[in-house]
């Protein structure tokens, strides 16, 4: 393999144009996207020239806050930068940086995701019951405080350099990492940030699985759990994990705790618990239920006022409904179907069309 072959892949016009098409998906109504679309071939060719000559530099970020499920600062880049993010992640970063990941790192990967992680937790609980004959055991449930905002650029760049050997690709990765000023923090809105964030805790994964030899462990981004029959083992593990994270500029947040396994685990939107008979039950978390109820009421008002179509409201609800269907939630879904129907029933016009 030629040393610059990977970088040549992301400079390829066909790959860049495919990245442009991917970046514009769902955003063609935006002015910034429309301006590029009017001269797409020329814009992609110019971006190809910048990347080939290594004159490309990321632009500044636009910042805003989202409040669901919690208040978070989002930093989003220009459409041009989104194209670069797409081609870089698709052609280089994803395959290279995910190579050392363990099986139980579930976030932002092909073939992984929330339902995969939930099924692994279910299988861990079943295996624990088979080996112990009971639901007795302990859980260390943890997540990292202000994770994306606390990632140190110097350490992240060392992690990336261990996997990414092409010097031109490494230079581009460093440019993107350092595009956030201050040497700490990466933007939640960047596509590359999802991969960087998964990599930054990869050494924690190997510490837990290979160093501490904890079999029942799973992580989705900065949210993770350990299950063991001995509470003392988890107490020691918590201290070792805290020291490891501190070396990387991170800390466990105040919600981190050790509790009995029979209490169940909140993970990936569900509360999963093991019964005394060995059955694993999965219920949608109360926060998710309450959030959906608020959203349904809000969307009903928006539909009534013409600020949202009924189709969009239905799409949002069906997405949550499909998620809930992965749990033991038949009665809950039936209840919310009734709420949805009562909120979105509308009289029909005389011509037979629905009055939204």
mmCIF file of C-alpha atoms in Angstrom:
data_model
loop_
_atom_site.group_PDB
_atom_site.id
_atom_site.type_symbol
_atom_site.label_atom_id
_atom_site.label_comp_id
_atom_site.label_asym_id
_atom_site.label_seq_id
_atom_site.Cartn_x
_atom_site.Cartn_y
_atom_site.Cartn_z
ATOM 1 C CA UNK A 1 0.000 0.000 0.000
ATOM 2 C CA UNK A 2 1.329 3.410 -0.951
ATOM 3 C CA UNK A 3 1.729 5.699 2.089
ATOM 4 C CA UNK A 4 -0.728 8.307 0.736
ATOM 5 C CA UNK A 5 -3.270 5.893 -0.697
ATOM 6 C CA UNK A 6 -5.848 6.570 2.020
ATOM 7 C CA UNK A 7 -5.515 10.326 1.638
ATOM 8 C CA UNK A 8 -5.821 9.923 -2.124
ATOM 9 C CA UNK A 9 -9.131 8.140 -1.512
ATOM 10 C CA UNK A 10 -10.647 11.154 0.208
ATOM 11 C CA UNK A 11 -9.316 13.467 -2.535
ATOM 12 C CA UNK A 12 -11.012 11.370 -5.216
ATOM 13 C CA UNK A 13 -13.714 13.411 -6.995
ATOM 14 C CA UNK A 14 -16.202 10.535 -6.975
ATOM 15 C CA UNK A 15 -15.798 10.030 -3.218
ATOM 16 C CA UNK A 16 -16.108 13.778 -2.595
ATOM 17 C CA UNK A 17 -19.251 14.028 -4.707
ATOM 18 C CA UNK A 18 -20.778 11.073 -2.863
ATOM 19 C CA UNK A 19 -19.916 12.834 0.417
ATOM 20 C CA UNK A 20 -21.584 16.017 -0.889
ATOM 21 C CA UNK A 21 -24.765 14.067 -1.660
ATOM 22 C CA UNK A 22 -24.703 12.461 1.776
ATOM 23 C CA UNK A 23 -24.108 15.795 3.518
ATOM 24 C CA UNK A 24 -27.034 17.498 1.753
ATOM 25 C CA UNK A 25 -29.514 14.717 2.619
ATOM 26 C CA UNK A 26 -32.435 16.190 4.534
ATOM 27 C CA UNK A 27 -30.927 19.691 4.320
ATOM 28 C CA UNK A 28 -31.613 20.765 0.725
ATOM 29 C CA UNK A 29 -34.070 23.397 1.925
ATOM 30 C CA UNK A 30 -31.307 25.312 3.742
ATOM 31 C CA UNK A 31 -29.854 28.394 2.027
ATOM 32 C CA UNK A 32 -26.224 27.327 2.552
ATOM 33 C CA UNK A 33 -26.895 23.957 0.935
ATOM 34 C CA UNK A 34 -28.888 25.473 -1.924
ATOM 35 C CA UNK A 35 -26.027 27.835 -2.767
ATOM 36 C CA UNK A 36 -23.580 24.936 -3.079
ATOM 37 C CA UNK A 37 -26.109 22.846 -4.987
ATOM 38 C CA UNK A 38 -26.458 25.538 -7.634
ATOM 39 C CA UNK A 39 -22.791 24.996 -8.556
ATOM 40 C CA UNK A 40 -22.175 21.569 -7.061
ATOM 41 C CA UNK A 41 -19.567 20.296 -9.523
ATOM 42 C CA UNK A 42 -17.515 23.466 -9.261
ATOM 43 C CA UNK A 43 -17.777 23.497 -5.447
ATOM 44 C CA UNK A 44 -16.680 19.871 -5.157
ATOM 45 C CA UNK A 45 -13.809 20.429 -7.592
ATOM 46 C CA UNK A 46 -12.606 23.415 -5.557
ATOM 47 C CA UNK A 47 -12.780 21.375 -2.343
ATOM 48 C CA UNK A 48 -10.840 18.590 -4.083
ATOM 49 C CA UNK A 49 -8.143 21.150 -4.984
ATOM 50 C CA UNK A 50 -7.927 22.376 -1.358
ATOM 51 C CA UNK A 51 -7.589 18.845 0.009
ATOM 52 C CA UNK A 52 -5.081 17.755 -2.639
ATOM 53 C CA UNK A 53 -2.884 20.806 -2.048
ATOM 54 C CA UNK A 54 -3.445 20.559 1.728
ATOM 55 C CA UNK A 55 -4.713 24.130 1.970
ATOM 56 C CA UNK A 56 -8.083 23.137 3.467
ATOM 57 C CA UNK A 57 -8.811 24.484 6.958
ATOM 58 C CA UNK A 58 -11.997 23.936 9.007
ATOM 59 C CA UNK A 59 -14.180 27.005 9.477
ATOM 60 C CA UNK A 60 -15.697 28.419 12.646
ATOM 61 C CA UNK A 61 -18.615 26.752 14.414
ATOM 62 C CA UNK A 62 -22.153 27.978 14.936
ATOM 63 C CA UNK A 63 -23.333 27.276 18.474
ATOM 64 C CA UNK A 64 -26.791 26.597 19.866
ATOM 65 C CA UNK A 65 -28.393 24.624 22.700
ATOM 66 C CA UNK A 66 -30.783 21.680 22.633
ATOM 67 C CA UNK A 67 -32.891 20.835 25.681
ATOM 68 C CA UNK A 68 -34.009 17.240 24.985
ATOM 69 C CA UNK A 69 -33.233 14.890 26.620
ATOM 70 C CA UNK A 70 -31.008 17.344 28.529
ATOM 71 C CA UNK A 71 -29.531 20.775 27.877
ATOM 72 C CA UNK A 72 -26.434 20.467 25.694
ATOM 73 C CA UNK A 73 -24.298 22.834 23.660
ATOM 74 C CA UNK A 74 -24.193 21.874 19.975
ATOM 75 C CA UNK A 75 -21.469 23.220 17.703
ATOM 76 C CA UNK A 76 -22.177 22.803 14.018
ATOM 77 C CA UNK A 77 -19.878 23.548 11.098
ATOM 78 C CA UNK A 78 -20.384 24.827 7.560
ATOM 79 C CA UNK A 79 -21.772 22.697 4.747
ATOM 80 C CA UNK A 80 -18.314 22.591 3.146
ATOM 81 C CA UNK A 81 -16.852 21.208 6.385
ATOM 82 C CA UNK A 82 -19.647 18.637 6.590
ATOM 83 C CA UNK A 83 -18.620 17.307 3.172
ATOM 84 C CA UNK A 84 -15.026 16.909 4.387
ATOM 85 C CA UNK A 85 -16.262 15.214 7.563
ATOM 86 C CA UNK A 86 -18.279 12.732 5.497
ATOM 87 C CA UNK A 87 -15.500 11.809 3.086
ATOM 88 C CA UNK A 88 -12.873 11.620 5.841
ATOM 89 C CA UNK A 89 -15.004 9.428 8.095
ATOM 90 C CA UNK A 90 -16.266 7.197 5.287
ATOM 91 C CA UNK A 91 -12.929 6.687 3.509
ATOM 92 C CA UNK A 92 -10.446 6.774 6.390
ATOM 93 C CA UNK A 93 -11.452 7.328 9.997
ATOM 94 C CA UNK A 94 -14.189 4.768 10.537
ATOM 95 C CA UNK A 95 -12.313 1.698 9.279
ATOM 96 C CA UNK A 96 -9.025 2.773 10.843
ATOM 97 C CA UNK A 97 -10.054 4.030 14.275
ATOM 98 C CA UNK A 98 -12.676 1.359 15.039
ATOM 99 C CA UNK A 99 -10.228 -1.491 14.400
ATOM 100 C CA UNK A 100 -9.090 -1.849 18.060
ATOM 101 C CA UNK A 101 -12.615 -1.595 19.555
ATOM 102 C CA UNK A 102 -13.955 -4.370 21.759
ATOM 103 C CA UNK A 103 -17.236 -6.125 20.975
ATOM 104 C CA UNK A 104 -19.048 -4.374 23.824
ATOM 105 C CA UNK A 105 -18.422 -0.825 22.618
ATOM 106 C CA UNK A 106 -21.849 -0.229 21.079
ATOM 107 C CA UNK A 107 -22.052 3.372 19.830
ATOM 108 C CA UNK A 108 -22.048 4.731 16.267
ATOM 109 C CA UNK A 109 -20.881 1.559 14.517
ATOM 110 C CA UNK A 110 -22.286 -0.541 11.707
ATOM 111 C CA UNK A 111 -24.004 -3.589 13.181
ATOM 112 C CA UNK A 112 -23.990 -2.145 16.699
ATOM 113 C CA UNK A 113 -26.299 0.455 18.291
ATOM 114 C CA UNK A 114 -28.826 0.613 21.119
ATOM 115 C CA UNK A 115 -30.717 -2.595 20.460
ATOM 116 C CA UNK A 116 -27.522 -4.581 20.039
ATOM 117 C CA UNK A 117 -26.309 -3.197 23.375
ATOM 118 C CA UNK A 118 -29.612 -4.021 25.070
ATOM 119 C CA UNK A 119 -29.472 -7.591 23.816
ATOM 120 C CA UNK A 120 -25.904 -7.980 25.094
ATOM 121 C CA UNK A 121 -27.041 -6.769 28.532
ATOM 122 C CA UNK A 122 -29.901 -9.273 28.441
ATOM 123 C CA UNK A 123 -27.489 -12.081 27.566
ATOM 124 C CA UNK A 124 -25.087 -11.022 30.344
ATOM 125 C CA UNK A 125 -27.911 -11.164 32.892
ATOM 126 C CA UNK A 126 -29.013 -14.585 31.689
ATOM 127 C CA UNK A 127 -25.456 -15.894 31.846
ATOM 128 C CA UNK A 128 -25.029 -14.481 35.353
ATOM 129 C CA UNK A 129 -28.183 -16.298 36.455
ATOM 130 C CA UNK A 130 -27.036 -19.581 34.902
ATOM 131 C CA UNK A 131 -23.731 -19.400 36.769
ATOM 132 C CA UNK A 132 -25.018 -18.172 40.140
ATOM 133 C CA UNK A 133 -28.549 -19.592 40.194
ATOM 134 C CA UNK A 134 -29.983 -16.286 41.441
ATOM 135 C CA UNK A 135 -30.458 -12.575 40.726
ATOM 136 C CA UNK A 136 -27.975 -11.740 43.477
ATOM 137 C CA UNK A 137 -25.033 -9.671 42.327
ATOM 138 C CA UNK A 138 -23.842 -6.093 41.996
ATOM 139 C CA UNK A 139 -23.719 -3.405 39.330
ATOM 140 C CA UNK A 140 -21.332 -0.502 38.883
ATOM 141 C CA UNK A 141 -23.290 1.953 36.714
ATOM 142 C CA UNK A 142 -21.315 4.986 35.578
ATOM 143 C CA UNK A 143 -20.920 7.712 33.045
ATOM 144 C CA UNK A 144 -18.412 10.465 32.460
ATOM 145 C CA UNK A 145 -19.029 14.048 33.519
ATOM 146 C CA UNK A 146 -19.263 16.505 30.585
ATOM 147 C CA UNK A 147 -17.601 13.984 28.311
ATOM 148 C CA UNK A 148 -17.289 15.705 24.909
ATOM 149 C CA UNK A 149 -16.349 19.008 26.535
ATOM 150 C CA UNK A 150 -13.565 17.355 28.600
ATOM 151 C CA UNK A 151 -11.689 15.437 25.897
ATOM 152 C CA UNK A 152 -8.088 16.647 25.804
ATOM 153 C CA UNK A 153 -6.735 17.314 22.330
ATOM 154 C CA UNK A 154 -3.182 16.204 23.131
ATOM 155 C CA UNK A 155 -4.287 12.799 24.422
ATOM 156 C CA UNK A 156 -6.826 12.302 21.619
ATOM 157 C CA UNK A 157 -4.164 13.074 19.020
ATOM 158 C CA UNK A 158 -1.867 10.464 20.597
ATOM 159 C CA UNK A 159 -4.689 7.904 20.419
ATOM 160 C CA UNK A 160 -5.389 8.753 16.783
ATOM 161 C CA UNK A 161 -1.677 8.611 15.864
ATOM 162 C CA UNK A 162 -1.438 5.069 17.265
ATOM 163 C CA UNK A 163 -3.926 3.913 14.616
ATOM 164 C CA UNK A 164 -3.643 6.391 11.743
ATOM 165 C CA UNK A 165 -0.230 6.159 10.063
ATOM 166 C CA UNK A 166 -0.722 8.167 6.864
ATOM 167 C CA UNK A 167 0.929 11.561 7.618
ATOM 168 C CA UNK A 168 -1.473 13.563 5.420
ATOM 169 C CA UNK A 169 -4.509 11.925 7.013
ATOM 170 C CA UNK A 170 -3.003 12.524 10.444
ATOM 171 C CA UNK A 171 -2.487 16.192 9.621
ATOM 172 C CA UNK A 172 -6.155 16.546 8.614
ATOM 173 C CA UNK A 173 -7.288 14.748 11.774
ATOM 174 C CA UNK A 174 -5.224 17.146 13.897
ATOM 175 C CA UNK A 175 -6.723 20.140 12.052
ATOM 176 C CA UNK A 176 -10.231 18.929 12.846
ATOM 177 C CA UNK A 177 -9.418 18.135 16.484
ATOM 178 C CA UNK A 178 -7.782 21.545 17.015
ATOM 179 C CA UNK A 179 -10.603 23.404 15.255
ATOM 180 C CA UNK A 180 -12.141 23.728 18.728
ATOM 181 C CA UNK A 181 -10.018 26.347 20.549
ATOM 182 C CA UNK A 182 -8.475 25.877 23.988
ATOM 183 C CA UNK A 183 -7.003 22.390 23.625
ATOM 184 C CA UNK A 184 -9.994 20.720 25.326
ATOM 185 C CA UNK A 185 -13.355 19.566 23.999
ATOM 186 C CA UNK A 186 -14.690 18.355 20.652
ATOM 187 C CA UNK A 187 -17.970 19.454 19.009
ATOM 188 C CA UNK A 188 -20.945 17.151 19.506
ATOM 189 C CA UNK A 189 -22.220 18.129 16.039
ATOM 190 C CA UNK A 190 -19.176 16.847 14.119
ATOM 191 C CA UNK A 191 -19.432 13.441 12.442
ATOM 192 C CA UNK A 192 -15.783 12.786 13.292
ATOM 193 C CA UNK A 193 -16.445 13.585 16.963
ATOM 194 C CA UNK A 194 -18.572 10.460 17.294
ATOM 195 C CA UNK A 195 -15.638 8.278 16.207
ATOM 196 C CA UNK A 196 -13.104 10.279 18.247
ATOM 197 C CA UNK A 197 -15.308 9.968 21.347
ATOM 198 C CA UNK A 198 -15.585 6.205 20.928
ATOM 199 C CA UNK A 199 -11.805 5.942 20.550
ATOM 200 C CA UNK A 200 -11.034 8.131 23.573
ATOM 201 C CA UNK A 201 -12.496 5.530 25.959
ATOM 202 C CA UNK A 202 -11.163 2.516 24.049
ATOM 203 C CA UNK A 203 -8.306 2.102 26.540
ATOM 204 C CA UNK A 204 -10.857 2.079 29.371
ATOM 205 C CA UNK A 205 -12.644 -0.784 27.590
ATOM 206 C CA UNK A 206 -9.448 -2.829 27.404
ATOM 207 C CA UNK A 207 -8.578 -1.978 31.013
ATOM 208 C CA UNK A 208 -11.939 -3.299 32.236
ATOM 209 C CA UNK A 209 -12.074 -6.401 30.034
ATOM 210 C CA UNK A 210 -8.401 -7.419 30.037
ATOM 211 C CA UNK A 211 -6.891 -5.718 33.089
ATOM 212 C CA UNK A 212 -9.755 -6.065 35.566
ATOM 213 C CA UNK A 213 -11.119 -9.143 33.746
ATOM 214 C CA UNK A 214 -14.756 -8.067 34.100
ATOM 215 C CA UNK A 215 -16.772 -10.235 31.726
ATOM 216 C CA UNK A 216 -20.090 -8.433 32.012
ATOM 217 C CA UNK A 217 -19.268 -4.950 30.756
ATOM 218 C CA UNK A 218 -20.863 -2.728 28.135
ATOM 219 C CA UNK A 219 -20.422 0.863 26.991
ATOM 220 C CA UNK A 220 -22.408 3.222 24.803
ATOM 221 C CA UNK A 221 -20.314 6.380 24.335
ATOM 222 C CA UNK A 222 -19.661 7.571 27.928
ATOM 223 C CA UNK A 223 -22.407 5.502 29.587
ATOM 224 C CA UNK A 224 -21.212 2.113 30.886
ATOM 225 C CA UNK A 225 -21.854 -0.658 33.415
ATOM 226 C CA UNK A 226 -19.994 -3.535 35.080
ATOM 227 C CA UNK A 227 -21.752 -6.551 36.621
ATOM 228 C CA UNK A 228 -20.073 -8.849 39.158
ATOM 229 C CA UNK A 229 -21.192 -11.157 41.957
ATOM 230 C CA UNK A 230 -18.741 -9.547 44.419
ATOM 231 C CA UNK A 231 -19.334 -5.938 45.506
ATOM 232 C CA UNK A 232 -15.724 -5.598 46.706
ATOM 233 C CA UNK A 233 -14.478 -6.280 43.163
ATOM 234 C CA UNK A 234 -16.599 -3.420 41.836
ATOM 235 C CA UNK A 235 -15.504 -1.053 44.597
ATOM 236 C CA UNK A 236 -11.895 -1.649 43.617
ATOM 237 C CA UNK A 237 -12.771 -1.386 39.923
ATOM 238 C CA UNK A 238 -14.447 1.989 40.490
ATOM 239 C CA UNK A 239 -11.273 3.400 42.063
ATOM 240 C CA UNK A 240 -9.055 2.048 39.282
ATOM 241 C CA UNK A 241 -11.402 3.406 36.600
ATOM 242 C CA UNK A 242 -11.540 6.819 38.296
ATOM 243 C CA UNK A 243 -7.725 7.022 38.348
ATOM 244 C CA UNK A 244 -7.489 5.975 34.701
ATOM 245 C CA UNK A 245 -10.043 8.588 33.654
ATOM 246 C CA UNK A 246 -8.302 11.307 35.677
ATOM 247 C CA UNK A 247 -5.103 10.656 33.715
ATOM 248 C CA UNK A 248 -7.103 11.451 30.572
ATOM 249 C CA UNK A 249 -8.709 14.609 31.938
ATOM 250 C CA UNK A 250 -12.034 12.935 32.745
ATOM 251 C CA UNK A 251 -14.064 12.181 35.857
ATOM 252 C CA UNK A 252 -17.057 10.039 36.796
ATOM 253 C CA UNK A 253 -20.214 12.063 37.327
ATOM 254 C CA UNK A 254 -22.334 12.186 40.483
ATOM 255 C CA UNK A 255 -24.786 9.554 39.177
ATOM 256 C CA UNK A 256 -22.107 6.847 39.309
ATOM 257 C CA UNK A 257 -23.055 4.240 41.901
ATOM 258 C CA UNK A 258 -22.872 0.592 42.932
ATOM 259 C CA UNK A 259 -26.180 -1.152 43.654
ATOM 260 C CA UNK A 260 -27.747 -4.650 43.756
ATOM 261 C CA UNK A 261 -28.285 -6.316 40.384
ATOM 262 C CA UNK A 262 -31.882 -7.176 41.278
ATOM 263 C CA UNK A 263 -32.648 -3.412 41.267
ATOM 264 C CA UNK A 264 -32.187 -3.429 37.490
ATOM 265 C CA UNK A 265 -30.061 -1.231 35.228
ATOM 266 C CA UNK A 266 -31.014 1.955 33.380
ATOM 267 C CA UNK A 267 -29.231 1.662 30.052
ATOM 268 C CA UNK A 268 -30.001 2.832 26.515
ATOM 269 C CA UNK A 269 -33.476 4.134 27.301
ATOM 270 C CA UNK A 270 -34.723 1.028 29.106
ATOM 271 C CA UNK A 271 -34.784 -0.268 32.660
ATOM 272 C CA UNK A 272 -33.623 -3.897 32.417
ATOM 273 C CA UNK A 273 -33.869 -6.189 35.412
ATOM 274 C CA UNK A 274 -33.364 -9.844 36.305
ATOM 275 C CA UNK A 275 -36.106 -11.676 38.189
ATOM 276 C CA UNK A 276 -35.641 -14.399 40.803
ATOM 277 C CA UNK A 277 -36.835 -16.931 38.228
ATOM 278 C CA UNK A 278 -34.082 -15.909 35.791
ATOM 279 C CA UNK A 279 -36.291 -13.966 33.405
ATOM 280 C CA UNK A 280 -34.966 -10.681 31.993
ATOM 281 C CA UNK A 281 -37.571 -7.890 31.796
ATOM 282 C CA UNK A 282 -37.071 -4.708 29.793
ATOM 283 C CA UNK A 283 -39.237 -1.618 30.376
ATOM 284 C CA UNK A 284 -39.068 1.865 28.837
ATOM 285 C CA UNK A 285 -37.602 4.296 31.358
ATOM 286 C CA UNK A 286 -39.999 6.711 33.036
ATOM 287 C CA UNK A 287 -38.066 9.704 31.701
ATOM 288 C CA UNK A 288 -38.596 8.434 28.143
ATOM 289 C CA UNK A 289 -42.313 7.872 28.752
ATOM 290 C CA UNK A 290 -42.777 11.338 30.225
ATOM 291 C CA UNK A 291 -40.761 12.951 27.443
ATOM 292 C CA UNK A 292 -42.892 11.254 24.762
ATOM 293 C CA UNK A 293 -46.113 12.344 26.447
ATOM 294 C CA UNK A 294 -44.898 15.967 26.499
ATOM 295 C CA UNK A 295 -43.805 15.720 22.893
ATOM 296 C CA UNK A 296 -47.171 14.347 21.764
ATOM 297 C CA UNK A 297 -48.994 17.250 23.395
ATOM 298 C CA UNK A 298 -46.556 19.768 21.936
ATOM 299 C CA UNK A 299 -46.836 18.269 18.457
ATOM 300 C CA UNK A 300 -50.643 18.238 18.667
ATOM 301 C CA UNK A 301 -50.605 21.996 19.276
ATOM 302 C CA UNK A 302 -48.106 22.525 16.443
ATOM 303 C CA UNK A 303 -50.257 20.494 14.039
ATOM 304 C CA UNK A 304 -53.331 22.471 15.098
ATOM 305 C CA UNK A 305 -51.489 25.747 14.428
ATOM 306 C CA UNK A 306 -50.023 24.618 11.122
ATOM 307 C CA UNK A 307 -46.430 24.636 12.397
ATOM 308 C CA UNK A 308 -46.072 20.893 11.799
ATOM 309 C CA UNK A 309 -47.757 18.350 9.545
ATOM 310 C CA UNK A 310 -49.585 15.406 11.018
ATOM 311 C CA UNK A 311 -47.295 13.138 8.999
ATOM 312 C CA UNK A 312 -44.215 14.515 10.781
ATOM 313 C CA UNK A 313 -45.874 14.136 14.189
ATOM 314 C CA UNK A 314 -46.841 10.573 13.328
ATOM 315 C CA UNK A 315 -43.312 9.801 12.153
ATOM 316 C CA UNK A 316 -41.908 11.034 15.477
ATOM 317 C CA UNK A 317 -44.351 8.949 17.489
ATOM 318 C CA UNK A 318 -43.843 5.818 15.377
ATOM 319 C CA UNK A 319 -40.080 6.097 15.925
ATOM 320 C CA UNK A 320 -40.573 6.085 19.711
ATOM 321 C CA UNK A 321 -43.168 3.313 19.407
ATOM 322 C CA UNK A 322 -40.726 1.121 17.447
ATOM 323 C CA UNK A 323 -38.113 1.731 20.152
ATOM 324 C CA UNK A 324 -40.568 0.808 22.935
ATOM 325 C CA UNK A 325 -41.498 -2.375 21.051
ATOM 326 C CA UNK A 326 -38.030 -3.747 21.851
ATOM 327 C CA UNK A 327 -39.099 -4.006 25.496
ATOM 328 C CA UNK A 328 -41.829 -5.804 27.408
ATOM 329 C CA UNK A 329 -44.122 -2.846 26.822
ATOM 330 C CA UNK A 330 -47.315 -4.081 25.137
ATOM 331 C CA UNK A 331 -49.690 -2.393 27.601
ATOM 332 C CA UNK A 332 -47.623 0.811 27.609
ATOM 333 C CA UNK A 333 -47.721 1.015 23.803
ATOM 334 C CA UNK A 334 -51.485 0.430 23.818
ATOM 335 C CA UNK A 335 -51.894 3.252 26.343
ATOM 336 C CA UNK A 336 -49.804 5.661 24.278
ATOM 337 C CA UNK A 337 -51.637 4.666 21.099
ATOM 338 C CA UNK A 338 -54.813 5.851 22.822
ATOM 339 C CA UNK A 339 -53.139 9.128 23.828
ATOM 340 C CA UNK A 340 -51.924 9.625 20.259
ATOM 341 C CA UNK A 341 -55.393 8.914 18.830
ATOM 342 C CA UNK A 342 -57.142 11.267 21.260
ATOM 343 C CA UNK A 343 -54.712 14.112 20.515
ATOM 344 C CA UNK A 344 -54.612 13.786 16.749
ATOM 345 C CA UNK A 345 -58.243 13.001 15.937
ATOM 346 C CA UNK A 346 -59.462 15.666 13.550
ATOM 347 C CA UNK A 347 -62.748 16.301 11.868
ATOM 348 C CA UNK A 348 -62.907 15.737 8.115
ATOM 349 C CA UNK A 349 -63.712 18.327 5.518
ATOM 350 C CA UNK A 350 -66.816 17.890 3.439
ATOM 351 C CA UNK A 351 -64.599 16.767 0.542
ATOM 352 C CA UNK A 352 -63.406 13.856 2.650
ATOM 353 C CA UNK A 353 -59.876 15.128 3.285
ATOM 354 C CA UNK A 354 -58.583 15.279 6.848
ATOM 355 C CA UNK A 355 -58.494 18.744 8.375
ATOM 356 C CA UNK A 356 -55.106 19.055 10.061
#
